[in-house]
mmCIF file of C-alpha atoms and ligand atoms in Angstrom:
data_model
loop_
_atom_site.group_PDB
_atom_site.id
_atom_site.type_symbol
_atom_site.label_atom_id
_atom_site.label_comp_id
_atom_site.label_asym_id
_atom_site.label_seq_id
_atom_site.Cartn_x
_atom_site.Cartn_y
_atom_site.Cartn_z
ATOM 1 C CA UNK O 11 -2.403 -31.547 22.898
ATOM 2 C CA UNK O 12 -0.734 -33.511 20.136
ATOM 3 C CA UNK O 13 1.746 -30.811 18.147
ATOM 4 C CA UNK O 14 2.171 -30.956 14.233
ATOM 5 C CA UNK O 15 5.078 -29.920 12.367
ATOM 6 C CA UNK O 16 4.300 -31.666 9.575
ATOM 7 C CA UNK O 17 0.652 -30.280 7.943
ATOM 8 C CA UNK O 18 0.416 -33.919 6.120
ATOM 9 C CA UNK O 19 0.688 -35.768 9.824
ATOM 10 C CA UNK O 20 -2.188 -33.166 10.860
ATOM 11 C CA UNK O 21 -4.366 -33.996 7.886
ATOM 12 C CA UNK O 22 -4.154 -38.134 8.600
ATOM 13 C CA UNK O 23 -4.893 -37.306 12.050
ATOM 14 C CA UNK O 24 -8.086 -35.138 11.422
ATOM 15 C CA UNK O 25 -8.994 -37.493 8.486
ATOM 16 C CA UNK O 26 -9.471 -40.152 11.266
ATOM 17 C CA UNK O 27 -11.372 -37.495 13.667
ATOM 18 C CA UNK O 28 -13.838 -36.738 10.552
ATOM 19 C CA UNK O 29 -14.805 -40.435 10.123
ATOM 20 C CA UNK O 30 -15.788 -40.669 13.736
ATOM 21 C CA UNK O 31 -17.990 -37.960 12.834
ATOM 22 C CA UNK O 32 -16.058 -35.307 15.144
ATOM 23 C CA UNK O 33 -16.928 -31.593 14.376
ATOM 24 C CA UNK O 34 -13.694 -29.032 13.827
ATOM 25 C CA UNK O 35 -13.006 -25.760 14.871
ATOM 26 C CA UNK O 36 -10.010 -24.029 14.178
ATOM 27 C CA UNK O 37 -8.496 -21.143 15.735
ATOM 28 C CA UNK O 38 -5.329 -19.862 12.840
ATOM 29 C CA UNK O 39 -3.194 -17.222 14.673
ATOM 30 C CA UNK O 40 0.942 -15.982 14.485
ATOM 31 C CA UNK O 41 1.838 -16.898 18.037
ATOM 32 C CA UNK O 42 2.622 -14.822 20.870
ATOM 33 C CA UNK O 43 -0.821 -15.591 22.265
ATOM 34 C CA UNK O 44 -2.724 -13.584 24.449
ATOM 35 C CA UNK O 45 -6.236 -13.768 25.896
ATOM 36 C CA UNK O 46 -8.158 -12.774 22.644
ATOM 37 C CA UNK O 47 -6.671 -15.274 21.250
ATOM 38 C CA UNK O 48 -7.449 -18.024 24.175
ATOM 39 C CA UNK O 49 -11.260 -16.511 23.718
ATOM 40 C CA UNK O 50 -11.504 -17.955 19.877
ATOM 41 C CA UNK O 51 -10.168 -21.686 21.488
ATOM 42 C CA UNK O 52 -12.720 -21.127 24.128
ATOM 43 C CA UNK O 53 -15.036 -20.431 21.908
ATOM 44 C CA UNK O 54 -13.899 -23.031 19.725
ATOM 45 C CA UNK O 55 -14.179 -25.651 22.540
ATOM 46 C CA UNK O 56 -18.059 -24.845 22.872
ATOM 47 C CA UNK O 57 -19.182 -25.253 19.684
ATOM 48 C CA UNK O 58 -17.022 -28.029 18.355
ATOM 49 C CA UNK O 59 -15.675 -31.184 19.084
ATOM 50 C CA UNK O 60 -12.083 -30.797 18.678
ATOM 51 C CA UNK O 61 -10.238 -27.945 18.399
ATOM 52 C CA UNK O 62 -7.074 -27.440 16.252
ATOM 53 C CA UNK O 63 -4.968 -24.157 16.486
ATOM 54 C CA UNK O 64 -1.643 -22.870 14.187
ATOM 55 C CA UNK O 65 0.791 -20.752 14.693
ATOM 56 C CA UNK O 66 2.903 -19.725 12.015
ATOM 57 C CA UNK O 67 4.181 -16.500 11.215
ATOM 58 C CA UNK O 68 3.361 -16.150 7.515
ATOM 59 C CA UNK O 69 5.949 -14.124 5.097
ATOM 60 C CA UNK O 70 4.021 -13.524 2.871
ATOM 61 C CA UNK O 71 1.226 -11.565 4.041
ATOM 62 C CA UNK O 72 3.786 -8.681 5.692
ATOM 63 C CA UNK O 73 4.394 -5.788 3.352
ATOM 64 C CA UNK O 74 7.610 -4.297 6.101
ATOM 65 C CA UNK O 75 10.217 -6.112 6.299
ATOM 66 C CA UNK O 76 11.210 -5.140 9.439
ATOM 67 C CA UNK O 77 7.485 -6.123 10.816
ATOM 68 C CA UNK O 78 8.266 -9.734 10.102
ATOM 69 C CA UNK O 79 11.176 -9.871 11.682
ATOM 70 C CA UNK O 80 10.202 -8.033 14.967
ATOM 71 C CA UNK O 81 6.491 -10.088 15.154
ATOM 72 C CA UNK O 82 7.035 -11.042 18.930
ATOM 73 C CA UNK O 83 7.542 -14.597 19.219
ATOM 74 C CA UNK O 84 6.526 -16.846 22.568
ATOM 75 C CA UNK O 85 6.190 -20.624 21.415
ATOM 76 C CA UNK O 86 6.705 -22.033 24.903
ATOM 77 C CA UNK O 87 4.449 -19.867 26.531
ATOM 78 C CA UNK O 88 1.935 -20.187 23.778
ATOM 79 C CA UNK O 89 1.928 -24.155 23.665
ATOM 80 C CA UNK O 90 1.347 -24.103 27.600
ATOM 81 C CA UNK O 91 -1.642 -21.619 27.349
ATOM 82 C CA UNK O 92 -2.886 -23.501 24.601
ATOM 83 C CA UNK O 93 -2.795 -26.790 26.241
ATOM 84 C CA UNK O 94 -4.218 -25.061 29.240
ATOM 85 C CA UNK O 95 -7.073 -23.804 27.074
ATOM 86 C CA UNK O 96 -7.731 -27.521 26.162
ATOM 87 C CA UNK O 97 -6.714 -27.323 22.552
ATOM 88 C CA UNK O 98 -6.619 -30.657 20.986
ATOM 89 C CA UNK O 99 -4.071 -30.215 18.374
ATOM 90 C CA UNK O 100 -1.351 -27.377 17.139
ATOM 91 C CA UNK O 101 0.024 -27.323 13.173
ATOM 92 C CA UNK O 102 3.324 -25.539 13.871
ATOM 93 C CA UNK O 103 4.796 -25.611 10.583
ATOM 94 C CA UNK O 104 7.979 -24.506 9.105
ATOM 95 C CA UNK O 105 7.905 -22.007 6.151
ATOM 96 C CA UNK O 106 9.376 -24.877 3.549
ATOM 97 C CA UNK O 107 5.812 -26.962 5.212
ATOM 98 C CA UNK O 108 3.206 -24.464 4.405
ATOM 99 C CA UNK O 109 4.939 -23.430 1.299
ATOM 100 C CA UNK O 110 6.569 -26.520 -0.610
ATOM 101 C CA UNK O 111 6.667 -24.589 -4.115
ATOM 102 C CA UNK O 112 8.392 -21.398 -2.320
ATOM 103 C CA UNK O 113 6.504 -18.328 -1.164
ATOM 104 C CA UNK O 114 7.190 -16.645 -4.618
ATOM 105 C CA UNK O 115 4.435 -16.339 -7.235
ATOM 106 C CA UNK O 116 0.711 -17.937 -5.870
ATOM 107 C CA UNK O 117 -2.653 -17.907 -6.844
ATOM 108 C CA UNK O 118 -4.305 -14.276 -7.322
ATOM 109 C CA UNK O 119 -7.434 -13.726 -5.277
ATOM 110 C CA UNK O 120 -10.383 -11.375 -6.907
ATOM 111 C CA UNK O 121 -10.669 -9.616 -3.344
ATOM 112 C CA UNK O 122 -12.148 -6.521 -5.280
ATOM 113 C CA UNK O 123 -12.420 -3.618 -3.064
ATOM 114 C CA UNK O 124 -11.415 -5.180 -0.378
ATOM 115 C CA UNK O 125 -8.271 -5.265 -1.578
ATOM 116 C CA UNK O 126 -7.905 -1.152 -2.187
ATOM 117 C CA UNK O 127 -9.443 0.036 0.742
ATOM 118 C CA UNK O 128 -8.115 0.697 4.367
ATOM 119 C CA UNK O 129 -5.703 -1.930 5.046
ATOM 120 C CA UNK O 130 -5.629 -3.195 1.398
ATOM 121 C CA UNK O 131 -4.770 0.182 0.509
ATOM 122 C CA UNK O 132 -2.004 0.679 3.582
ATOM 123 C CA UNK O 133 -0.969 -2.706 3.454
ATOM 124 C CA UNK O 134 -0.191 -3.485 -0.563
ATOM 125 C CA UNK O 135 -0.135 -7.295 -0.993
ATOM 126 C CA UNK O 136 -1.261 -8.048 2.819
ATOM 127 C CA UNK O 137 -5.109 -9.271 1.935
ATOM 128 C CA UNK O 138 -3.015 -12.105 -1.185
ATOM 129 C CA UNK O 139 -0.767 -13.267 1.690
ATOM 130 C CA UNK O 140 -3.023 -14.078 4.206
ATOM 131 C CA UNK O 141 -5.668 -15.204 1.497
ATOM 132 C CA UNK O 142 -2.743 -17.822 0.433
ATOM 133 C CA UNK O 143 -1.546 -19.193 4.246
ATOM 134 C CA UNK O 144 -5.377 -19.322 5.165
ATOM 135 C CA UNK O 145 -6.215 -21.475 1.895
ATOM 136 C CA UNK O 146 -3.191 -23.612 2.338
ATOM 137 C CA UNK O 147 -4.936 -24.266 6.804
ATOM 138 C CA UNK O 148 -8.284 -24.209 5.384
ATOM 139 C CA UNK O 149 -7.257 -27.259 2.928
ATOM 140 C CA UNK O 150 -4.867 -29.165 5.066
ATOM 141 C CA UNK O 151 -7.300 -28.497 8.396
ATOM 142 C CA UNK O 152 -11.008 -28.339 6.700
ATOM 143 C CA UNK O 153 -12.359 -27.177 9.702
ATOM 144 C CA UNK O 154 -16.122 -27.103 10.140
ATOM 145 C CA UNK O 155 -15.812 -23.648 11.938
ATOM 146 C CA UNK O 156 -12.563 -20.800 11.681
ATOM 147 C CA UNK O 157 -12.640 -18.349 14.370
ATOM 148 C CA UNK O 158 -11.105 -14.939 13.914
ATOM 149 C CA UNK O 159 -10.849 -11.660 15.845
ATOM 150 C CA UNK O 160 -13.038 -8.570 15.406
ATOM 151 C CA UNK O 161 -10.146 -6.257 15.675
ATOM 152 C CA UNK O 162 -9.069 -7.603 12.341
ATOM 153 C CA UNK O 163 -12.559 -6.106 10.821
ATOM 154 C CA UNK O 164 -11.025 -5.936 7.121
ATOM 155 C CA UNK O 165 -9.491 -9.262 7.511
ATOM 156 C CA UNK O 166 -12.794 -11.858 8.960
ATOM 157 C CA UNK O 167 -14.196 -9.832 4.989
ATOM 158 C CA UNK O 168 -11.564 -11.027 3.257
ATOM 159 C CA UNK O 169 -11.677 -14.805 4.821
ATOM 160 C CA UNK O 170 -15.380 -15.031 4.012
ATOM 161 C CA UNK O 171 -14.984 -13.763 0.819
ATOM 162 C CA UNK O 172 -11.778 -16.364 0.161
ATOM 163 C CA UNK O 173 -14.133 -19.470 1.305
ATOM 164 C CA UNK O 174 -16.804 -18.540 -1.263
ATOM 165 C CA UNK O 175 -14.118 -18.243 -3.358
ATOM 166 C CA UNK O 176 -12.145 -21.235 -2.959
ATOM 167 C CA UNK O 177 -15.794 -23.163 -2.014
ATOM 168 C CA UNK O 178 -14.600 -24.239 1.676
ATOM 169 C CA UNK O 179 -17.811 -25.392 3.743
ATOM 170 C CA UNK O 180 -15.664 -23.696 6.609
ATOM 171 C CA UNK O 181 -18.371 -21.317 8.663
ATOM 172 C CA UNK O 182 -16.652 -17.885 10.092
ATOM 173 C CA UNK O 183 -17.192 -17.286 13.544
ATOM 174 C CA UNK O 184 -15.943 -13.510 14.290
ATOM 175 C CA UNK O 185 -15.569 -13.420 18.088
ATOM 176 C CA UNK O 186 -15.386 -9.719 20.030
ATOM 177 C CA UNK O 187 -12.345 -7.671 20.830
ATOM 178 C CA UNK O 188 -11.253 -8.076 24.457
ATOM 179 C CA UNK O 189 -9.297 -5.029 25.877
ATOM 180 C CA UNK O 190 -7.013 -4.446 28.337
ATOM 181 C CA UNK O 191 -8.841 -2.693 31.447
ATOM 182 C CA UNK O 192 -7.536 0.799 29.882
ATOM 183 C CA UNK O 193 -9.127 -0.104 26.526
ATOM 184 C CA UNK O 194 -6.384 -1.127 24.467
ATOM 185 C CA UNK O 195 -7.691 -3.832 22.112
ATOM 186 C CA UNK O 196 -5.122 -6.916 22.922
ATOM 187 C CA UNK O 197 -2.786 -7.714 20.103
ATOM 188 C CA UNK O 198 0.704 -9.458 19.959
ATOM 189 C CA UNK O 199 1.980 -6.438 18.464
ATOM 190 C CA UNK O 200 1.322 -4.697 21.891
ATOM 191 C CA UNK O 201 3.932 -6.860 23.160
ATOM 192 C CA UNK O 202 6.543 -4.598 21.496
ATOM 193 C CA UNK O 203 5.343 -1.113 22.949
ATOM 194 C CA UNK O 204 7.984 0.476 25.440
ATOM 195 C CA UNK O 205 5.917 1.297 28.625
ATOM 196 C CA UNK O 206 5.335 5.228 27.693
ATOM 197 C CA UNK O 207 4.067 3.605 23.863
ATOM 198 C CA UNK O 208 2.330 1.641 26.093
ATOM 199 C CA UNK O 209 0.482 4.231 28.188
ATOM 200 C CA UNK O 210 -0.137 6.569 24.663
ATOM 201 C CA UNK O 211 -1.311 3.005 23.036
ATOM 202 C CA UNK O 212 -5.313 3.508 24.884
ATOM 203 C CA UNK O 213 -5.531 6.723 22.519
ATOM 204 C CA UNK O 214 -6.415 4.804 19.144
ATOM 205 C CA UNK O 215 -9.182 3.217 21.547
ATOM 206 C CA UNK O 216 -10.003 6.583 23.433
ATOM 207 C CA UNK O 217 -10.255 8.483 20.040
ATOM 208 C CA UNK O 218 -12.714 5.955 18.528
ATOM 209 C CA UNK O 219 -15.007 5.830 21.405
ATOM 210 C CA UNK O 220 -14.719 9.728 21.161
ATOM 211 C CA UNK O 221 -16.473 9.319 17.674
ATOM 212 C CA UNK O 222 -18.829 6.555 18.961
ATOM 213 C CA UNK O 223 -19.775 9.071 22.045
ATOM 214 C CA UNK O 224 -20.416 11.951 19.694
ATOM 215 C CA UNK O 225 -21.934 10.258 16.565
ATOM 216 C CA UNK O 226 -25.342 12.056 16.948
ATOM 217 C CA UNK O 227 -23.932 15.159 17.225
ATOM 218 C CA UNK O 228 -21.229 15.686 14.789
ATOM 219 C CA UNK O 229 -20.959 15.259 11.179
ATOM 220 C CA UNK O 230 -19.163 12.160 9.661
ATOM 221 C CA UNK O 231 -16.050 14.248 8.767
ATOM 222 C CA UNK O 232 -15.907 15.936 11.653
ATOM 223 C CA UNK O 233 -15.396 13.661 13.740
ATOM 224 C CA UNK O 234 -12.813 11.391 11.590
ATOM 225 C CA UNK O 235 -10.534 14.550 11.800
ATOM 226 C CA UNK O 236 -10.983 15.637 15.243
ATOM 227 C CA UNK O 237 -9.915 11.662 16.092
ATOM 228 C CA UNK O 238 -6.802 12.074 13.420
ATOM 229 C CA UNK O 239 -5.924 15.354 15.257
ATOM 230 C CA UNK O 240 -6.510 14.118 18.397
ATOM 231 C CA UNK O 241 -4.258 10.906 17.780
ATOM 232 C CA UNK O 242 -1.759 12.936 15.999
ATOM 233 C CA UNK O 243 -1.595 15.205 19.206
ATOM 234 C CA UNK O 244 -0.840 12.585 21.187
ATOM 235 C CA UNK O 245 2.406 11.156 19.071
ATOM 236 C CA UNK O 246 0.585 8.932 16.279
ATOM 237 C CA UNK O 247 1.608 8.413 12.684
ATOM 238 C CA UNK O 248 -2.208 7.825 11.359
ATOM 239 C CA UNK O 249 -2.812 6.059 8.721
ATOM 240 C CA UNK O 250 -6.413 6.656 8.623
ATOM 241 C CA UNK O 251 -9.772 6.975 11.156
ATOM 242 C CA UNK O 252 -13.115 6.008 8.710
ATOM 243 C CA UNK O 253 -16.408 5.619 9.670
ATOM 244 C CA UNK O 254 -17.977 3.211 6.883
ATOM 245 C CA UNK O 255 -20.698 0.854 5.775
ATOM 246 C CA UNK O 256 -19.822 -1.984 8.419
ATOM 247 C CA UNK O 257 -21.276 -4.788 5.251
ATOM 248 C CA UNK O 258 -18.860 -3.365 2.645
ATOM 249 C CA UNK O 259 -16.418 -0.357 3.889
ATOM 250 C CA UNK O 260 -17.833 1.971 1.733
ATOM 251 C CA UNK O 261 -17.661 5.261 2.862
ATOM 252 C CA UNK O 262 -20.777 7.341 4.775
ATOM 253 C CA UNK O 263 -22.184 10.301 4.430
ATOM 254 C CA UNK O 264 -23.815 10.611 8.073
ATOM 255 C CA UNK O 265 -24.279 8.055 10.700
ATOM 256 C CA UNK O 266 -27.773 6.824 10.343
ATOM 257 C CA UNK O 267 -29.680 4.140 12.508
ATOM 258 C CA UNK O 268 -30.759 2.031 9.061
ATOM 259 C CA UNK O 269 -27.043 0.854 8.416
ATOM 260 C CA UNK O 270 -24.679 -1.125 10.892
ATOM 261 C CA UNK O 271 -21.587 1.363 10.792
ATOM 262 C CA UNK O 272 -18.068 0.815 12.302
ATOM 263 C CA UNK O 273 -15.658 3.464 13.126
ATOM 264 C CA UNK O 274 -11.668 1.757 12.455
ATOM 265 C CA UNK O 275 -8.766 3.515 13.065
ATOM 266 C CA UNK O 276 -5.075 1.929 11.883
ATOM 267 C CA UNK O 277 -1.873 4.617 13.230
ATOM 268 C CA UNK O 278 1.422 3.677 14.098
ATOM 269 C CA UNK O 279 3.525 5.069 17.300
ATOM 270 C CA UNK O 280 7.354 4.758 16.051
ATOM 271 C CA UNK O 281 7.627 1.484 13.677
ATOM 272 C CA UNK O 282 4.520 -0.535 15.511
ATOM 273 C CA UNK O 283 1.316 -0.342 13.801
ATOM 274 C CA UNK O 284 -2.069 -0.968 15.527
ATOM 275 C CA UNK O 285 -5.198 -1.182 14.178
ATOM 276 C CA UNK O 286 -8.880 -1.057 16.309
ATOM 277 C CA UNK O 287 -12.309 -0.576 15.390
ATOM 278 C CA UNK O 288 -15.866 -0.202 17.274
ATOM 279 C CA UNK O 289 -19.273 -0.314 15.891
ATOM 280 C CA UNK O 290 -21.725 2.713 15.919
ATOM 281 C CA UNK O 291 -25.329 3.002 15.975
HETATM 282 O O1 PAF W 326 -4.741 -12.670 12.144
HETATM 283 C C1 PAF W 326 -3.700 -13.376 12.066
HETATM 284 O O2 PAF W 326 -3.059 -13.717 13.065
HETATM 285 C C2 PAF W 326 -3.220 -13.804 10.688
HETATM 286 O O3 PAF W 326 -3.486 -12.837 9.733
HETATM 287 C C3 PAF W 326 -3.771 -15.193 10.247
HETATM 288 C C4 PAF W 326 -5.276 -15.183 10.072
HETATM 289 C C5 PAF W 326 -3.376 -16.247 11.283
HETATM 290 C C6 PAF W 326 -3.142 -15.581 8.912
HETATM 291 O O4 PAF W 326 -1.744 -15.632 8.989
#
């Protein structure tokens, strides 16, 4: 695996790749890998030629302070499992790299309600910053595929809806969740959780499949609070539980079979926010 600091040295290199006619995936992530992560480069190694990862922990799209500076960080470890994985090449940028005019003002993207609901309405500002560090890979990468996580639901929207914006030919592969074997959907934030947070941590997962168990049977209301109450019981700051319109977040009345619905749930236990969601019906 040939590593990148500079994004113009990764853009010769893949310049060269694209005239033999190679085909790109590329897996974007913020380090401290884990095996979700090592499923989008395996899935990335099956459908493409190459594969080219990042890992850069992007200012801009954090709205707490405090959650930039405690994202875990494990760059050895996550250049051996990458290699391991059979990644081809890694952009590992510095922040001056990704943004040469400063991380101040950008480019505005017309998310529209992506941008004011669930995590663009918890998260003020998130949906621009990741819009503007996933332009910036898309353009210095211009991968034929991007691969993204499921648990970021919200976020694989807001990437499709910034390449028909910005016209990349980039196609969005959204690969499953994996879990821990208590249910836990993996995320580098877990990394932080003390071992009781840990053991409380399968709730968020617990009280969605709750609502997935009991969607023919309670009303769409009901069983949003009894998850809040039941997450709050256990020692959760909730930011919301929200069954909606899995094509555009809208909101649902009741849980019918005609519409693909997901459940998502975002709460935080002390300053570390997770986020999960399953699909219903
Ligand atoms: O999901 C993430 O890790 C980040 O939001 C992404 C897509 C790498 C952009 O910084």
């Amino acid at each position: 695996m040939i590593i990148f600091k500079e994004p113009a040295s990764l853009a010769t290199f893949l310049n060269e790749k694209r005239r033999l006619q190679k085909s790109l995936g590329f897996v974007p992530t913020m380090g401290a890998l884990h095996a979700g992560h090592l499923l989008l480069i395996n899935e990335s190694r099956a459908g493409n030629d190459l594969v080219v990862a990042s890992i850069f922990v992007n200012p801009t799209q954090f709205n707490d302070a405090k959650d930039f500076q405690k994202y875990p960080k494990t760059i050895e470890k996550d250049v051996y499992a990458l290699e391991k994985a059979g990644c081809d090449g890694l952009l590992l940028p510095d922040v001056e790299g990704m943004y040469p005019d400063g991380t101040g003002n950008g480019q505005v993207y017309d998310l529209g309600s992506l941008e004011t609901k669930l995590e663009g309405f918890y998260r003020p500002g998130h949906f621009q910053g990741v819009c503007r560090v996933v332009h910036r890979l898309l353009d210095i990468v211009q991968p034929d595929r991007i691969y993204l996580g499921q648990k970021d639901f919200q976020q694989c929207m807001v990437i499709k809806r910034l390449i028909s914006i910005i016209g990349s030919e980039a196609k969005v592969v959204v690969c499953p969740t994996l879990r821990d074997a208590d249910g836990l959907a993996m995320s580098s934030r877990n990394m932080r959780l003390n071992p009781d947070q840990r053991l409380t941590a399968t709730g968020i997962y617990e009280a969605l499949d709750e609502v997935r168990q009991n969607q023919h049977t309670k009303q769409v209301q009901e069983l949003e609070a009894s998850a809040v109450s039941s997450l709050t019981a256990r020692g959760f700051r909730v930011d919301y539980v929200k069954i909606v319109d899995a094509s555009n977040l809208e909101p649902v009345a009741q849980i019918s079979s005609g519409k693909k619905m997901v459940a998502l749930a975002a709460a935080y236990l002390d300053d570390i926010r997770l986020i999960d969601n399953i699909f219903l019906n």
